[in-house]
Short mmCIF file of C-alpha atoms in Angstrom, two decimals:
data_model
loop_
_atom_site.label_atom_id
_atom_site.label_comp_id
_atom_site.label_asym_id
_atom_site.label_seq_id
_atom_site.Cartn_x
_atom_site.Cartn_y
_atom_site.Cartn_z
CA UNK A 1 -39.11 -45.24 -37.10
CA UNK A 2 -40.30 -42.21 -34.68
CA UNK A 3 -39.47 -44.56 -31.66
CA UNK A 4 -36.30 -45.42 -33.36
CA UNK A 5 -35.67 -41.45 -33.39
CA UNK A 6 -37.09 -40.82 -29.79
CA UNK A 7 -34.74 -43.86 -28.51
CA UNK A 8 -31.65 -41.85 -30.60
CA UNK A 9 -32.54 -38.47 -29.04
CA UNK A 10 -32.82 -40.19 -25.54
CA UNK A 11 -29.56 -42.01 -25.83
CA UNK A 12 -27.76 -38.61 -27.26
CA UNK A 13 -29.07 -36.23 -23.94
CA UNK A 14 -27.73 -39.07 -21.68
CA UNK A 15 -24.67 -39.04 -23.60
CA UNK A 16 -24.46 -34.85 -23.59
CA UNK A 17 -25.49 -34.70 -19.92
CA UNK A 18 -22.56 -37.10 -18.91
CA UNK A 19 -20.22 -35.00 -20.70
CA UNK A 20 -21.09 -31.91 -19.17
CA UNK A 21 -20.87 -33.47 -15.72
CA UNK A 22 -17.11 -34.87 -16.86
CA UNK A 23 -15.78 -31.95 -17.89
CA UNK A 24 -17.18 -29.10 -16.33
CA UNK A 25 -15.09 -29.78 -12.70
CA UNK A 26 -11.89 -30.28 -14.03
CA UNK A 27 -12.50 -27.47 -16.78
CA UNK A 28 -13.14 -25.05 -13.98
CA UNK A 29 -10.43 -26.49 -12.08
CA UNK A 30 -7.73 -25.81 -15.18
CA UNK A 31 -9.32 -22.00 -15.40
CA UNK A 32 -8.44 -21.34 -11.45
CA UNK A 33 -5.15 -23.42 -11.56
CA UNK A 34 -4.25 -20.94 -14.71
CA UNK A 35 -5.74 -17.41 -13.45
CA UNK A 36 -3.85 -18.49 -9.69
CA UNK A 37 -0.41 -19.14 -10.54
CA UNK A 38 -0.38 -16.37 -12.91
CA UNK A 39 -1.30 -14.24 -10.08
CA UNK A 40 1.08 -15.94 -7.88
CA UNK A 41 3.56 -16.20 -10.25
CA UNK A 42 3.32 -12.15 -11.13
CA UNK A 43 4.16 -11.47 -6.99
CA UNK A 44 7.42 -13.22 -6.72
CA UNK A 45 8.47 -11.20 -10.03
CA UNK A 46 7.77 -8.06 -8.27
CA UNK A 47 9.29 -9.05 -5.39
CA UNK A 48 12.02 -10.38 -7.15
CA UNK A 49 12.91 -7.48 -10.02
CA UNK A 50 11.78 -4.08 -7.84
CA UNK A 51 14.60 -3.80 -4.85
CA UNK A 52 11.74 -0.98 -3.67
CA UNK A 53 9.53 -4.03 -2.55
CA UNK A 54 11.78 -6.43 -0.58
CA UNK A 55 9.93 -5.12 2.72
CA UNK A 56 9.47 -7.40 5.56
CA UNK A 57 5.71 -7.52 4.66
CA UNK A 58 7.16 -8.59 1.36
CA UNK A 59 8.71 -11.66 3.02
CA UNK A 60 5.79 -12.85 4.31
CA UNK A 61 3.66 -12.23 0.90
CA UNK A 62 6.41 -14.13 -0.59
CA UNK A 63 6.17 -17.27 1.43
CA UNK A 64 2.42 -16.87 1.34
CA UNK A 65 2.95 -16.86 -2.48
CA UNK A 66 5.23 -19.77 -2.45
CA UNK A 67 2.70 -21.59 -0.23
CA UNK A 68 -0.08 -21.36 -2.21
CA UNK A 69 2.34 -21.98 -5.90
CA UNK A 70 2.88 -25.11 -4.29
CA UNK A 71 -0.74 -25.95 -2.96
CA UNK A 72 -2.09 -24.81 -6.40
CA UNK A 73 0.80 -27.08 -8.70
CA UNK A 74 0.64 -29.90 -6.17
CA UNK A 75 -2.90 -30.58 -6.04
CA UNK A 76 -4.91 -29.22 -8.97
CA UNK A 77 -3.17 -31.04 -11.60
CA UNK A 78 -3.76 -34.32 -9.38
CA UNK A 79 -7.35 -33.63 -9.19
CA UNK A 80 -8.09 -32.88 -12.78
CA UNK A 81 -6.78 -36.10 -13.59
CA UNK A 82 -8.72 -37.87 -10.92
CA UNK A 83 -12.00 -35.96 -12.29
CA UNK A 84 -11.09 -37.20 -16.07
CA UNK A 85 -10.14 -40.73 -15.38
CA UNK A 86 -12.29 -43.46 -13.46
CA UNK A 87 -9.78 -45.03 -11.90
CA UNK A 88 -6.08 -43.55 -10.47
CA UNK A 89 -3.68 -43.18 -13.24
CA UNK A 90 -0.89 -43.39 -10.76
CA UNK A 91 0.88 -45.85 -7.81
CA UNK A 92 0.68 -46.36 -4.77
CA UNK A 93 4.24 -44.16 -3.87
CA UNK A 94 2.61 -41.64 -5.68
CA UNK A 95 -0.79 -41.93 -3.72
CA UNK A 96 0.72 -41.75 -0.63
CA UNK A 97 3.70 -38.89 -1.37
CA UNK A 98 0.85 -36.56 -3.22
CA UNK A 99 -1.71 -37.17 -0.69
CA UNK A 100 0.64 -36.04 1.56
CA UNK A 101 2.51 -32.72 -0.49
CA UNK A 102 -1.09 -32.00 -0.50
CA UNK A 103 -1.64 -31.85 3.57
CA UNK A 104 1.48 -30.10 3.76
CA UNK A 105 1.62 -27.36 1.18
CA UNK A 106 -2.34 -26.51 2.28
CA UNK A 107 -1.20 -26.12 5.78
CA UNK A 108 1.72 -24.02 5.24
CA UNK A 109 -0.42 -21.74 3.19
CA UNK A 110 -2.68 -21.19 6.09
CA UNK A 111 0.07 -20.96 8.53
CA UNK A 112 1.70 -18.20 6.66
CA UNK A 113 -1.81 -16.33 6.54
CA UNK A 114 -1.52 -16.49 10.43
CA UNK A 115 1.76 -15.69 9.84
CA UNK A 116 1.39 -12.66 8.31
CA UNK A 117 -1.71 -11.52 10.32
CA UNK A 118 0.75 -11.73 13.24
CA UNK A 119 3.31 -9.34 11.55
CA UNK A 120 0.52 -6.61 10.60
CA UNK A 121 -0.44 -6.88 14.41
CA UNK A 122 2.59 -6.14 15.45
CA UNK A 123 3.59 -3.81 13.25
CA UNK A 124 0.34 -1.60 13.57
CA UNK A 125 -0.36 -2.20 17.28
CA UNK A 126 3.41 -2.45 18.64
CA UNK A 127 5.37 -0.88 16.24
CA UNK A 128 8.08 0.40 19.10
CA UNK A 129 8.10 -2.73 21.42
CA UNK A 130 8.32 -4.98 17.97
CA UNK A 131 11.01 -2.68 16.68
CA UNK A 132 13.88 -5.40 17.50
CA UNK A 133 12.05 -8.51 16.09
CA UNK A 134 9.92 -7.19 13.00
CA UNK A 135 13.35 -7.77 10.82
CA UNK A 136 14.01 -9.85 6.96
CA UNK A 137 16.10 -12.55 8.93
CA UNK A 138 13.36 -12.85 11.47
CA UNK A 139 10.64 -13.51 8.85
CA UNK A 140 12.52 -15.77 6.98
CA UNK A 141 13.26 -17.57 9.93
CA UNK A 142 9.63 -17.51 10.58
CA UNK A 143 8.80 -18.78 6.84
CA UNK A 144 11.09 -22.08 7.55
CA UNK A 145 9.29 -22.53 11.15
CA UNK A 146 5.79 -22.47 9.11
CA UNK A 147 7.18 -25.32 6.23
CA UNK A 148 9.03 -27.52 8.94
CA UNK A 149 5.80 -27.33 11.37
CA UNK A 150 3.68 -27.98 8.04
CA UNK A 151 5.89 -31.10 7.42
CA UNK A 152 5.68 -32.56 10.68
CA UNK A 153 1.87 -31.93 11.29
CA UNK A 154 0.97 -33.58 7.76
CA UNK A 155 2.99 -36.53 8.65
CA UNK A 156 -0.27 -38.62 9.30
CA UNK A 157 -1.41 -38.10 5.78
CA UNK A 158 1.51 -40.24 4.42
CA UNK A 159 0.47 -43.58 6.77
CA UNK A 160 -3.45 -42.63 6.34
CA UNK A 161 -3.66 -42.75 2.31
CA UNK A 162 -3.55 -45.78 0.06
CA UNK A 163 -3.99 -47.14 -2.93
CA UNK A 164 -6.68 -49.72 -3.08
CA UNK A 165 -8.72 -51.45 -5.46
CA UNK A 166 -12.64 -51.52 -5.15
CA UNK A 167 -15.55 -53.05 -7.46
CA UNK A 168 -18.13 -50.66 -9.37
CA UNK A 169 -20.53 -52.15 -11.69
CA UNK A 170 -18.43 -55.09 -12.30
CA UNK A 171 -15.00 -53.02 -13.10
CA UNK A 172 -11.74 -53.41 -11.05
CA UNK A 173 -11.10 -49.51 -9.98
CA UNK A 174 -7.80 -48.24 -7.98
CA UNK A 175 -8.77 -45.16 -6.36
CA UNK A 176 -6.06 -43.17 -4.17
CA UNK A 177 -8.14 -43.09 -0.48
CA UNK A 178 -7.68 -43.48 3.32
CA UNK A 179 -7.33 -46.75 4.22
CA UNK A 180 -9.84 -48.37 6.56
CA UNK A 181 -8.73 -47.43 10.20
CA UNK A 182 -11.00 -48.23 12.81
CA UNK A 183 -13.81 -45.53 12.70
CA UNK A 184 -12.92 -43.46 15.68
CA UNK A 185 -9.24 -43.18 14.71
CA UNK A 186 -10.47 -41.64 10.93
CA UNK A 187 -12.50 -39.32 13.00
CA UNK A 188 -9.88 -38.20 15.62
CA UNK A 189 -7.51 -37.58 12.20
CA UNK A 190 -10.17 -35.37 10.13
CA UNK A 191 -10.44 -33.51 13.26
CA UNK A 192 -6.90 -33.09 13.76
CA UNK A 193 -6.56 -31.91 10.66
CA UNK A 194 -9.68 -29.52 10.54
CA UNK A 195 -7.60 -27.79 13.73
CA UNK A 196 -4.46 -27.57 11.84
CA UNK A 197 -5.71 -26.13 8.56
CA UNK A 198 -8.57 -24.33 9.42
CA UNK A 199 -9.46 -23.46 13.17
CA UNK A 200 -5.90 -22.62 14.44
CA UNK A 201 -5.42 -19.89 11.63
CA UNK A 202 -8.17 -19.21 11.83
CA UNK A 203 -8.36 -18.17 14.76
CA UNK A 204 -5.20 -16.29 15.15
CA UNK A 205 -6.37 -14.18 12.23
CA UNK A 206 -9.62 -13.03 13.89
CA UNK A 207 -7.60 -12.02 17.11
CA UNK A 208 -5.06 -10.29 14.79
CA UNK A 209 -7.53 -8.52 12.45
CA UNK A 210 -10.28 -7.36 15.49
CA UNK A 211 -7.53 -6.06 17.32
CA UNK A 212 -5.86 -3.96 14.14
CA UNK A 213 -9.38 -2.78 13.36
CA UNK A 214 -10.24 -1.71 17.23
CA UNK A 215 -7.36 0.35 16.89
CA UNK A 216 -8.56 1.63 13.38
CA UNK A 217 -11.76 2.67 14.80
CA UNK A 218 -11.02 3.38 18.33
CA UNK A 219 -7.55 3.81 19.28
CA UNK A 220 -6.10 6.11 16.47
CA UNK A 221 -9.66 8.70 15.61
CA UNK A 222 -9.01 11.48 13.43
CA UNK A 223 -8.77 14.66 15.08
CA UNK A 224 -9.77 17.99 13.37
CA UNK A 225 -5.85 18.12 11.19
CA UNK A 226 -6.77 14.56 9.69
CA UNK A 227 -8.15 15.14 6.27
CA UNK A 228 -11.17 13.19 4.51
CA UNK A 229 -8.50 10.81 2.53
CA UNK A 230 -6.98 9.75 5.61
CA UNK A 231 -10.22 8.72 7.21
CA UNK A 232 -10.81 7.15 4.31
CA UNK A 233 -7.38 5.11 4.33
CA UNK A 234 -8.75 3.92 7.80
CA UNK A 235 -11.63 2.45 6.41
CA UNK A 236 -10.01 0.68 3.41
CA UNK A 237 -7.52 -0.76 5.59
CA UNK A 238 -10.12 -2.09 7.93
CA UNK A 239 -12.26 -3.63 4.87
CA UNK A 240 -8.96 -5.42 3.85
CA UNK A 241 -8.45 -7.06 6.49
CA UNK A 242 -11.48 -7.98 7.44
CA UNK A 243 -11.99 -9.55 3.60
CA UNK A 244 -8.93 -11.16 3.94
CA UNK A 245 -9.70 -13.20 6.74
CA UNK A 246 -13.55 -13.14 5.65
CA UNK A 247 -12.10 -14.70 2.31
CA UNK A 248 -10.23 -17.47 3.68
CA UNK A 249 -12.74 -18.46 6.38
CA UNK A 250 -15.59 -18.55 3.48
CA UNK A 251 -13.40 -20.60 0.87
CA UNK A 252 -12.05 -23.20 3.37
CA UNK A 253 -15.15 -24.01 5.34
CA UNK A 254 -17.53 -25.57 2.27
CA UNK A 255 -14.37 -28.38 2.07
CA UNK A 256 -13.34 -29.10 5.71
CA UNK A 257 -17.44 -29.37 6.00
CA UNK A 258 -18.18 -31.51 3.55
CA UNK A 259 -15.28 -33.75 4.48
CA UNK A 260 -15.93 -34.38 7.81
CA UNK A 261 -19.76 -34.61 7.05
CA UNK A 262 -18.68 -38.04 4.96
CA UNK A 263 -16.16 -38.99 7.46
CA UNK A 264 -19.36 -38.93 10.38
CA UNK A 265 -21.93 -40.14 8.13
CA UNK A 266 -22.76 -43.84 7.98
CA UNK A 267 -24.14 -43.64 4.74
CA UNK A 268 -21.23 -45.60 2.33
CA UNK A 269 -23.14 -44.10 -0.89
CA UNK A 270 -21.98 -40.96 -2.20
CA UNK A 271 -25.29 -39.32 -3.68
CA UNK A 272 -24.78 -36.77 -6.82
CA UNK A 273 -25.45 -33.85 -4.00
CA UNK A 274 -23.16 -34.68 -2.57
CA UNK A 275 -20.89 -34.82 -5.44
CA UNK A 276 -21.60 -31.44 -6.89
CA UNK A 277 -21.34 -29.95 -3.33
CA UNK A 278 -17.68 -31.79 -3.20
CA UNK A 279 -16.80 -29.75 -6.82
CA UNK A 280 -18.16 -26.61 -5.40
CA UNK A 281 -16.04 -26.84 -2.21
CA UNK A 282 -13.54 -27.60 -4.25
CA UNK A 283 -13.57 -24.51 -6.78
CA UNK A 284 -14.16 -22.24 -3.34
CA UNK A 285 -10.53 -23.60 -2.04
CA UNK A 286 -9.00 -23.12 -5.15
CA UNK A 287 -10.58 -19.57 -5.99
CA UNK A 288 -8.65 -18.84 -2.54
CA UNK A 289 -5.37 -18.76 -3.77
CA UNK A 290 -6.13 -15.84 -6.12
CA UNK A 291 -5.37 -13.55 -2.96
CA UNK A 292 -1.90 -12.80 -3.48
CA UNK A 293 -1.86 -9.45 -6.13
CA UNK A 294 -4.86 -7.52 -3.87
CA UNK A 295 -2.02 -8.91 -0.96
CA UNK A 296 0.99 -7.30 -2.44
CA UNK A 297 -1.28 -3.87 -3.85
CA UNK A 298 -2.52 -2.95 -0.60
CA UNK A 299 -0.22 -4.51 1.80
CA UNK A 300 2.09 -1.54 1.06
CA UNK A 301 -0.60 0.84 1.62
CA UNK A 302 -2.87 2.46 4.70
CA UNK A 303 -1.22 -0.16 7.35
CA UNK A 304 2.05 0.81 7.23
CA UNK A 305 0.89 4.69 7.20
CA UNK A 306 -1.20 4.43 9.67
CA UNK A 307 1.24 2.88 12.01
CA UNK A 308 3.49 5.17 11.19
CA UNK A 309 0.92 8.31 11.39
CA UNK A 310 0.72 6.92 15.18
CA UNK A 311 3.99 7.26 15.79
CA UNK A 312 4.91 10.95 14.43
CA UNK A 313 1.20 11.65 16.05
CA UNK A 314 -0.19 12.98 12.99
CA UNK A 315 2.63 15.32 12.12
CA UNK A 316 2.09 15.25 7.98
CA UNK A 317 0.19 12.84 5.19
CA UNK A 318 1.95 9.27 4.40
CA UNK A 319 2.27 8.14 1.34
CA UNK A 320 1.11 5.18 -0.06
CA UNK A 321 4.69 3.60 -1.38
CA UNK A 322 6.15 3.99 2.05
CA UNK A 323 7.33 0.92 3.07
CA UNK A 324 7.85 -1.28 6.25
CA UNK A 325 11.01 -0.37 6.67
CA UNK A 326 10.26 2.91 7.05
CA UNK A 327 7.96 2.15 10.33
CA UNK A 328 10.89 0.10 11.49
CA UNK A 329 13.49 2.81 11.28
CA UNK A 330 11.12 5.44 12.57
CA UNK A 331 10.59 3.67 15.60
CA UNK A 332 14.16 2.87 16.13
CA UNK A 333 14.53 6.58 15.88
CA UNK A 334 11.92 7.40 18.61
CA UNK A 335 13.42 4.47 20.73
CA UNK A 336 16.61 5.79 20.28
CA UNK A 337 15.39 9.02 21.34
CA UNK A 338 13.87 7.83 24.59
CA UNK A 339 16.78 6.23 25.84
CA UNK A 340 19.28 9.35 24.97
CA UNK A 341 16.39 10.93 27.36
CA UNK A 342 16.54 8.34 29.86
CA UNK A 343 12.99 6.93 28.94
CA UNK A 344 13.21 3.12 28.34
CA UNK A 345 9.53 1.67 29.14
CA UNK A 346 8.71 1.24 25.88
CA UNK A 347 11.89 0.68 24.38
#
């Protein structure tokens, strides 16, 4: 009877232990899928309902937004399902077209991010010379140069993935995978891809952002008529940034690692380390596209002030709702001025 009992209790806290490793990815999965596309979701409103926002650092939030909707409703929902079942609950078309909406929607979102680093450096470090390209059509023309380039770059994702069917303890599984190139050829595309999705932008945003903060810290010092809250817009615009790009670098490089880890390992096996390090990667990518309210709250704030603080040299406080725009039509005022004058170096 007691071993009866023990070999109950044993059988139950096998049976409770594989349900808490079922359900606890694609659980936490669900929670970020629901708390990011509210988020999201809440920016394009803004945007949408408050004329006061439609900046041209607005347009690039917006595509960032729309980047990262699409990442979040194109993959997450795909991946719960893929956590829940054992084997793929769709075709092979559908292998190959999500597979690929995948690559594409996660390298547009980082594109934009480079996108939009670009646009604060130019803004904040050029805001006179830039004066003639910082405009709405220009970003949106941007924003359709970052989905087309997205489109073309992910085409390899659409010939790499299939659907095949594999043995596991005696069951017939379809899983949704790349197929079997030769080994150097899966290599040379996990690579490719690391550059496209991760090293480019990321890149380009560490140039942008140590640049905007030199000239934080070094370039524009407060002089004895700058008061303690300016100073202290200076340093909250320089922790911003630097989170922003600290964010993305730190969310992105658990799941690009991990990948090409199993793509240079010879080890076939998948070990339940590695598994749980896959889920955490996975819940660090996602948790990145939670960005987009601190985005649209501060991207209105400090940066555009201070660039415009540089260009009326101080003469009174900014305020925090002043827009882009603003910048932009200052500095076609000072450009204007400088070619009435007959000064046109910087204009």
């Amino acid at each position: 009877m007691t071993l009866q009992n023990d070999t109950s209790m044993d059988s139950a806290s096998d049976t409770i232990g594989m349900s808490w490793k079922y359900y606890v990815p694609p659980g936490l999965f669900a929670l970020i899928f629901v708390v990011a596309v509210t988020g999201n979701t809440l920016v394009l409103y803004v945007v949408a309902f408050f004329k006061k926002m439609r900046t041209i650092a607005t347009c690039y939030l917006v595509n960032l937004a729309v980047t990262d909707l699409a990442f979040l409703l194109c993959c997450v929902p795909f991946t719960v399902v893929n956590y829940l079942t054992t084997s793929y609950a769709f075709g092979e078309a559908m292998c190959k077209f999500v597979s690929y909406i995948m690559q594409v929607t996660a390298q547009a979102a980082c594109l934009s991010l480079a996108l939009l680093g670009l646009d604060r450096y130019f803004a904040i470090l050029h805001p006179v010379l830039s004066v003639n390209y910082r405009r709405k059509r220009v970003a949106i023309i941007g924003s359709i140069i970052v989905w087309i380039a997205s489109f073309i770059l992910a085409l390899p994702t659409a010939l790499y993935y299939r659907l095949e069917t594999i043995k596991w303890n005696g069951e017939s599984l379809k899983i949704c995978r790349p197929n079997n190139p030769p080994k150097d050829w899966a290599r040379g595309y996990w690579i490719y891809s690391l550059l496209c999705t991760y090293v480019i932008p990321l890149v380009v945003s560490l140039v942008t952002c140590s640049a905007i903060v030199y000239r934080l810290y070094h370039r524009f010092q407060p002089n004895a008529r700058q008061s303690g809250i300016r100073r202290k817009k200076n340093k909250k615009s320089a922790c911003l940034l630097i989170g922003s790009v600290a964010v993305f670098a730190a969310c992105w490089l658990p799941d690009h690692a991990i990948n090409l880890w199993l793509v240079l390992s010879s080890d076939e096996e998948i070990s339940e380390t590695i598994y749980w390090i896959k889920v955490a990667a996975l819940i660090l990518t996602y948790t990145n596209f939670r960005r987009q309210p601190i985005h649209l709250r501060h991207g209105r704030r400090g940066l555009p002030c201070l660039s415009q603080q540089h260009l009326l040299q101080g003469e009174s406080e900014c305020q925090p709702g002043i827009a882009f725009e603003d910048d932009v039509n200052t500095a076609r005022s000072l450009c204007r001025g400088r070619t009435s004058s007959g000064d046109h170096s910087s204009c």
